[in-house]
PDB file of C-alpha atoms in Angstrom:
ATOM      1  CA  MET N   1      90.758  75.053  52.337  1.00 60.00           C
ATOM      2  CA  TYR N   2      94.777  75.024  52.076  1.00 61.00           C
ATOM      3  CA  PHE N   3      93.947  74.424  48.209  1.00 67.00           C
ATOM      4  CA  TYR N   4      91.224  77.256  47.538  1.00 72.00           C
ATOM      5  CA  ILE N   5      93.594  79.899  49.386  1.00 75.00           C
ATOM      6  CA  LYS N   6      96.751  78.321  46.931  1.00 69.00           C
ATOM      7  CA  SER N   7      94.586  79.046  43.935  1.00 73.00           C
ATOM      8  CA  HIS N   8      94.904  82.496  44.310  1.00 72.00           C
ATOM      9  CA  TYR N   9      98.490  82.355  44.983  1.00 69.00           C
ATOM     10  CA  ASP N  10     100.300  80.490  42.561  1.00 68.00           C
ATOM     11  CA  ASN N  11     103.799  82.849  42.395  1.00 72.00           C
ATOM     12  CA  PRO N  12     106.135  81.750  44.912  1.00 69.00           C
ATOM     13  CA  GLU N  13     106.541  85.202  46.594  1.00 84.00           C
ATOM     14  CA  SER N  14     105.808  85.039  50.263  1.00 90.00           C
ATOM     15  CA  VAL N  15     102.050  86.147  51.154  1.00 93.00           C
ATOM     16  CA  PRO N  16     101.654  88.723  54.091  1.00 96.00           C
ATOM     17  CA  VAL N  17      98.406  87.090  56.493  1.00 97.00           C
ATOM     18  CA  MET N  18      96.119  88.778  58.879  1.00 97.00           C
ATOM     19  CA  ILE N  19      94.490  86.219  60.853  1.00 97.00           C
ATOM     20  CA  ILE N  20      91.444  87.378  63.236  1.00 95.00           C
ATOM     21  CA  LEU N  21      90.762  85.485  66.018  1.00 93.00           C
ATOM     22  CA  GLY N  22      87.663  85.661  68.105  1.00 83.00           C
ATOM     23  CA  SER N  23      87.247  83.837  71.445  1.00 76.00           C
ATOM     24  CA  GLY N  24      86.829  80.219  72.308  1.00 71.00           C
ATOM     25  CA  GLY N  25      85.743  77.947  69.254  1.00 75.00           C
ATOM     26  CA  HIS N  26      86.473  80.721  66.709  1.00 79.00           C
ATOM     27  CA  THR N  27      90.030  80.890  67.591  1.00 89.00           C
ATOM     28  CA  ALA N  28      90.602  76.857  67.811  1.00 87.00           C
ATOM     29  CA  GLU N  29      88.874  76.620  64.094  1.00 90.00           C
ATOM     30  CA  MET N  30      90.924  79.589  62.826  1.00 92.00           C
ATOM     31  CA  LEU N  31      94.226  78.006  63.982  1.00 93.00           C
ATOM     32  CA  SER N  32      93.534  74.577  62.933  1.00 92.00           C
ATOM     33  CA  TYR N  33      93.147  76.333  59.561  1.00 92.00           C
ATOM     34  CA  VAL N  34      95.968  78.269  59.727  1.00 93.00           C
ATOM     35  CA  SER N  35      98.010  75.181  61.228  1.00 91.00           C
ATOM     36  CA  VAL N  36      97.855  74.007  57.365  1.00 90.00           C
ATOM     37  CA  LEU N  37      99.369  76.787  56.145  1.00 92.00           C
ATOM     38  CA  THR N  38     102.772  76.488  54.194  1.00 90.00           C
ATOM     39  CA  PRO N  39     105.646  78.931  55.228  1.00 91.00           C
ATOM     40  CA  LYS N  40     104.894  80.954  52.134  1.00 92.00           C
ATOM     41  CA  TYR N  41     102.068  82.338  54.002  1.00 94.00           C
ATOM     42  CA  GLN N  42     103.851  84.777  56.497  1.00 94.00           C
ATOM     43  CA  PRO N  43     104.605  87.436  58.189  1.00 96.00           C
ATOM     44  CA  ARG N  44     101.418  86.484  59.922  1.00 97.00           C
ATOM     45  CA  THR N  45      99.837  89.188  61.645  1.00 97.00           C
ATOM     46  CA  TYR N  46      96.997  87.963  64.389  1.00 96.00           C
ATOM     47  CA  VAL N  47      94.579  90.472  65.341  1.00 96.00           C
ATOM     48  CA  ILE N  48      92.292  89.934  68.924  1.00 93.00           C
ATOM     49  CA  ALA N  49      90.532  92.108  70.760  1.00 88.00           C
ATOM     50  CA  ALA N  50      92.156  93.907  73.696  1.00 87.00           C
ATOM     51  CA  THR N  51      90.507  91.723  76.357  1.00 84.00           C
ATOM     52  CA  ASP N  52      90.952  88.535  75.067  1.00 86.00           C
ATOM     53  CA  SER N  53      94.418  86.492  76.694  1.00 85.00           C
ATOM     54  CA  ILE N  54      93.453  82.888  75.675  1.00 92.00           C
ATOM     55  CA  SER N  55      93.745  83.437  71.994  1.00 92.00           C
ATOM     56  CA  GLU N  56      96.877  85.271  72.626  1.00 91.00           C
ATOM     57  CA  GLN N  57      98.419  82.043  74.355  1.00 92.00           C
ATOM     58  CA  LYS N  58      97.023  79.554  71.846  1.00 93.00           C
ATOM     59  CA  VAL N  59      99.111  81.507  69.005  1.00 93.00           C
ATOM     60  CA  PHE N  60     102.102  81.329  70.999  1.00 93.00           C
ATOM     61  CA  ASN N  61     101.758  77.510  71.603  1.00 92.00           C
ATOM     62  CA  LEU N  62     100.935  77.305  67.372  1.00 92.00           C
ATOM     63  CA  GLU N  63     103.525  79.697  66.337  1.00 93.00           C
ATOM     64  CA  ASP N  64     106.319  79.329  68.989  1.00 87.00           C
ATOM     65  CA  LYS N  65     107.616  75.640  67.283  1.00 82.00           C
ATOM     66  CA  SER N  66     107.776  77.062  63.826  1.00 85.00           C
ATOM     67  CA  ASP N  67     110.102  79.659  62.096  1.00 90.00           C
ATOM     68  CA  ILE N  68     107.014  81.468  60.947  1.00 92.00           C
ATOM     69  CA  GLU N  69     107.281  85.418  61.433  1.00 94.00           C
ATOM     70  CA  PHE N  70     104.244  86.553  63.367  1.00 96.00           C
ATOM     71  CA  SER N  71     103.003  89.413  65.756  1.00 96.00           C
ATOM     72  CA  ILE N  72     100.054  89.793  67.500  1.00 96.00           C
ATOM     73  CA  LYS N  73      98.191  92.977  67.548  1.00 96.00           C
ATOM     74  CA  ARG N  74      95.116  93.823  69.794  1.00 94.00           C
ATOM     75  CA  ILE N  75      92.109  95.965  68.890  1.00 91.00           C
ATOM     76  CA  ARG N  76      89.169  96.740  70.782  1.00 83.00           C
ATOM     77  CA  ARG N  77      86.238  94.884  70.469  1.00 76.00           C
ATOM     78  CA  ALA N  78      83.546  95.694  67.699  1.00 68.00           C
ATOM     79  CA  ARG N  79      80.663  94.402  69.995  1.00 67.00           C
ATOM     80  CA  GLU N  80      80.494  92.946  73.672  1.00 64.00           C
ATOM     81  CA  VAL N  81      78.438  89.576  74.034  1.00 66.00           C
ATOM     82  CA  LYS N  82      75.001  90.651  74.864  1.00 68.00           C
ATOM     83  CA  GLN N  83      75.568  94.497  73.834  1.00 66.00           C
ATOM     84  CA  SER N  84      72.730  95.866  72.284  1.00 75.00           C
ATOM     85  CA  TYR N  85      72.813  96.985  68.525  1.00 73.00           C
ATOM     86  CA  VAL N  86      72.156 100.270  69.023  1.00 78.00           C
ATOM     87  CA  SER N  87      75.176 100.688  70.860  1.00 76.00           C
ATOM     88  CA  SER N  88      77.618  98.690  69.336  1.00 74.00           C
ATOM     89  CA  ILE N  89      77.354 101.463  67.121  1.00 78.00           C
ATOM     90  CA  PHE N  90      79.800 103.713  68.632  1.00 81.00           C
ATOM     91  CA  THR N  91      82.062 100.655  69.770  1.00 80.00           C
ATOM     92  CA  THR N  92      82.601  99.278  66.398  1.00 80.00           C
ATOM     93  CA  LEU N  93      83.519 102.756  65.025  1.00 85.00           C
ATOM     94  CA  MET N  94      85.980 102.811  67.949  1.00 86.00           C
ATOM     95  CA  SER N  95      87.185  99.442  66.858  1.00 87.00           C
ATOM     96  CA  PHE N  96      87.736 100.669  63.269  1.00 89.00           C
ATOM     97  CA  LEU N  97      89.441 103.512  64.127  1.00 91.00           C
ATOM     98  CA  SER N  98      91.835 101.107  66.268  1.00 92.00           C
ATOM     99  CA  ALA N  99      92.153  98.587  63.065  1.00 93.00           C
ATOM    100  CA  PHE N 100      92.890 101.428  60.587  1.00 93.00           C
ATOM    101  CA  PRO N 101      96.728 101.535  61.863  1.00 95.00           C
ATOM    102  CA  ILE N 102      97.132  97.926  62.386  1.00 95.00           C
ATOM    103  CA  PHE N 103      95.937  97.239  59.073  1.00 94.00           C
ATOM    104  CA  VAL N 104      98.137  99.869  57.051  1.00 94.00           C
ATOM    105  CA  SER N 105     101.289  98.659  58.666  1.00 94.00           C
ATOM    106  CA  CYS N 106     100.908  95.065  57.791  1.00 94.00           C
ATOM    107  CA  ARG N 107      99.424  95.531  54.386  1.00 94.00           C
ATOM    108  CA  PRO N 108      98.288  91.798  54.190  1.00 97.00           C
ATOM    109  CA  LYS N 109      97.493  90.138  50.870  1.00 95.00           C
ATOM    110  CA  LEU N 110      95.073  87.991  52.411  1.00 96.00           C
ATOM    111  CA  ILE N 111      92.581  88.059  55.686  1.00 96.00           C
ATOM    112  CA  LEU N 112      91.399  85.252  57.162  1.00 96.00           C
ATOM    113  CA  CYS N 113      88.637  85.310  59.644  1.00 94.00           C
ATOM    114  CA  ASN N 114      85.614  83.521  60.741  1.00 89.00           C
ATOM    115  CA  GLY N 115      82.722  84.043  63.416  1.00 71.00           C
ATOM    116  CA  PRO N 116      83.707  87.127  65.542  1.00 74.00           C
ATOM    117  CA  GLY N 117      82.543  90.664  65.103  1.00 79.00           C
ATOM    118  CA  THR N 118      85.920  91.810  65.940  1.00 85.00           C
ATOM    119  CA  CYS N 119      86.421  90.905  62.015  1.00 89.00           C
ATOM    120  CA  ILE N 120      83.881  93.449  60.685  1.00 90.00           C
ATOM    121  CA  PRO N 121      86.229  96.642  61.214  1.00 91.00           C
ATOM    122  CA  VAL N 122      89.152  95.171  59.885  1.00 93.00           C
ATOM    123  CA  CYS N 123      87.678  93.810  56.636  1.00 94.00           C
ATOM    124  CA  PHE N 124      85.840  96.981  56.020  1.00 92.00           C
ATOM    125  CA  VAL N 125      89.370  98.858  56.215  1.00 94.00           C
ATOM    126  CA  ALA N 126      90.612  96.431  54.239  1.00 95.00           C
ATOM    127  CA  LEU N 127      87.315  97.055  51.835  1.00 94.00           C
ATOM    128  CA  LEU N 128      87.790 100.506  51.839  1.00 94.00           C
ATOM    129  CA  LEU N 129      91.387 100.670  51.014  1.00 94.00           C
ATOM    130  CA  GLN N 130      90.582  98.467  48.011  1.00 92.00           C
ATOM    131  CA  MET N 131      87.714 100.637  46.846  1.00 91.00           C
ATOM    132  CA  LEU N 132      90.011 103.882  46.676  1.00 93.00           C
ATOM    133  CA  ARG N 133      92.824 101.135  45.203  1.00 90.00           C
ATOM    134  CA  LEU N 134      95.031 101.724  47.370  1.00 92.00           C
ATOM    135  CA  HIS N 135      95.843  98.174  48.505  1.00 91.00           C
ATOM    136  CA  SER N 136      94.471  95.018  47.029  1.00 90.00           C
ATOM    137  CA  THR N 137      93.511  92.062  49.790  1.00 94.00           C
ATOM    138  CA  LEU N 138      91.823  88.881  49.270  1.00 95.00           C
ATOM    139  CA  ILE N 139      89.513  88.536  52.173  1.00 95.00           C
ATOM    140  CA  ILE N 140      88.299  84.790  52.916  1.00 95.00           C
ATOM    141  CA  PHE N 141      85.819  84.575  55.792  1.00 94.00           C
ATOM    142  CA  VAL N 142      85.002  80.912  56.942  1.00 92.00           C
ATOM    143  CA  GLU N 143      81.308  80.333  58.460  1.00 91.00           C
ATOM    144  CA  SER N 144      81.651  78.471  61.695  1.00 84.00           C
ATOM    145  CA  ILE N 145      81.046  74.832  61.578  1.00 82.00           C
ATOM    146  CA  CYS N 146      78.412  75.718  64.255  1.00 81.00           C
ATOM    147  CA  ARG N 147      76.531  77.662  61.721  1.00 84.00           C
ATOM    148  CA  THR N 148      74.116  75.199  60.008  1.00 78.00           C
ATOM    149  CA  LYS N 149      71.010  76.988  59.319  1.00 88.00           C
ATOM    150  CA  THR N 150      72.092  80.574  58.600  1.00 90.00           C
ATOM    151  CA  LEU N 151      75.015  82.962  58.577  1.00 90.00           C
ATOM    152  CA  SER N 152      76.189  84.710  61.511  1.00 90.00           C
ATOM    153  CA  LEU N 153      75.412  88.141  61.727  1.00 87.00           C
ATOM    154  CA  SER N 154      79.562  89.025  60.862  1.00 89.00           C
ATOM    155  CA  GLY N 155      78.908  86.302  57.772  1.00 91.00           C
ATOM    156  CA  LYS N 156      75.668  87.886  56.860  1.00 94.00           C
ATOM    157  CA  ILE N 157      76.871  91.632  56.893  1.00 92.00           C
ATOM    158  CA  LEU N 158      80.555  90.262  54.509  1.00 94.00           C
ATOM    159  CA  TYR N 159      78.480  88.306  52.337  1.00 92.00           C
ATOM    160  CA  HIS N 160      76.209  90.979  51.370  1.00 94.00           C
ATOM    161  CA  THR N 161      79.184  93.213  50.589  1.00 91.00           C
ATOM    162  CA  HIS N 162      79.863  90.584  47.493  1.00 87.00           C
ATOM    163  CA  LEU N 163      83.631  91.702  48.242  1.00 88.00           C
ATOM    164  CA  VAL N 164      84.384  88.687  50.390  1.00 92.00           C
ATOM    165  CA  ASP N 165      84.909  85.029  49.931  1.00 94.00           C
ATOM    166  CA  VAL N 166      82.516  83.653  52.164  1.00 94.00           C
ATOM    167  CA  ILE N 167      83.055  79.912  52.922  1.00 93.00           C
ATOM    168  CA  VAL N 168      80.045  77.682  54.261  1.00 91.00           C
ATOM    169  CA  GLN N 169      80.649  73.986  55.350  1.00 88.00           C
ATOM    170  CA  TRP N 170      77.303  72.853  55.382  1.00 88.00           C
ATOM    171  CA  PRO N 171      75.264  72.209  51.739  1.00 92.00           C
ATOM    172  CA  GLU N 172      72.108  73.875  53.382  1.00 93.00           C
ATOM    173  CA  LEU N 173      73.975  77.205  53.638  1.00 90.00           C
ATOM    174  CA  LYS N 174      75.208  77.500  49.960  1.00 93.00           C
ATOM    175  CA  THR N 175      71.663  76.892  48.950  1.00 92.00           C
ATOM    176  CA  LYS N 176      70.284  79.343  51.056  1.00 94.00           C
ATOM    177  CA  TYR N 177      73.515  81.814  50.300  1.00 93.00           C
ATOM    178  CA  PRO N 178      74.149  81.045  46.671  1.00 94.00           C
ATOM    179  CA  LYS N 179      77.269  83.178  46.454  1.00 95.00           C
ATOM    180  CA  SER N 180      79.118  81.372  48.921  1.00 92.00           C
ATOM    181  CA  ILE N 181      81.522  78.787  48.788  1.00 89.00           C
ATOM    182  CA  TYR N 182      80.996  75.277  49.829  1.00 85.00           C
ATOM    183  CA  LEU N 183      84.279  73.295  50.531  1.00 84.00           C
ATOM    184  CA  GLY N 184      82.685  70.839  52.851  1.00 78.00           C
ATOM    185  CA  LEU N 185      83.406  70.264  56.532  1.00 80.00           C
ATOM    186  CA  LEU N 186      86.605  71.886  57.350  1.00 76.00           C
ATOM    187  CA  SER N 187      87.089  71.730  60.842  1.00 66.00           C
TER     188      SER N 187
END
């Protein structure tokens, strides 16, 4: 995946990156991708749900050993586990509103995200500013290695915008979602 990202940024200047973390396996997968990025990809802004303390500790474990400039920002969860889709409309809107000032203050050139619903409001802020021609951001959504037959809900939403690079890790998903990018197993 590093070479895919590098192909978009051949110039030597730094690339501000926003990394959106979920909980558990999503965080582990995303941090494995981040760990291979060169120091060019900084400052790094990690966005985590307000209730996620485990991901915060994992970020410190990764970044405290390096000279990388990083920060951790918290936003409201877009949707809690087992929350109904209808009631999640309100919480997603609140998450979008909390994501806006974070995004504007960081102005990332690159967003890296995978499965968590927390990525949807952040990505939509980026897409809105892109449509208004106020800021351009490359968004890369890496579908979890666990998704072998269909995209996650976040993956489906972002795939259908046609404005996000959706990377899948299984050839069956590439067949089912032809506009996705297949790079093989990344985790």
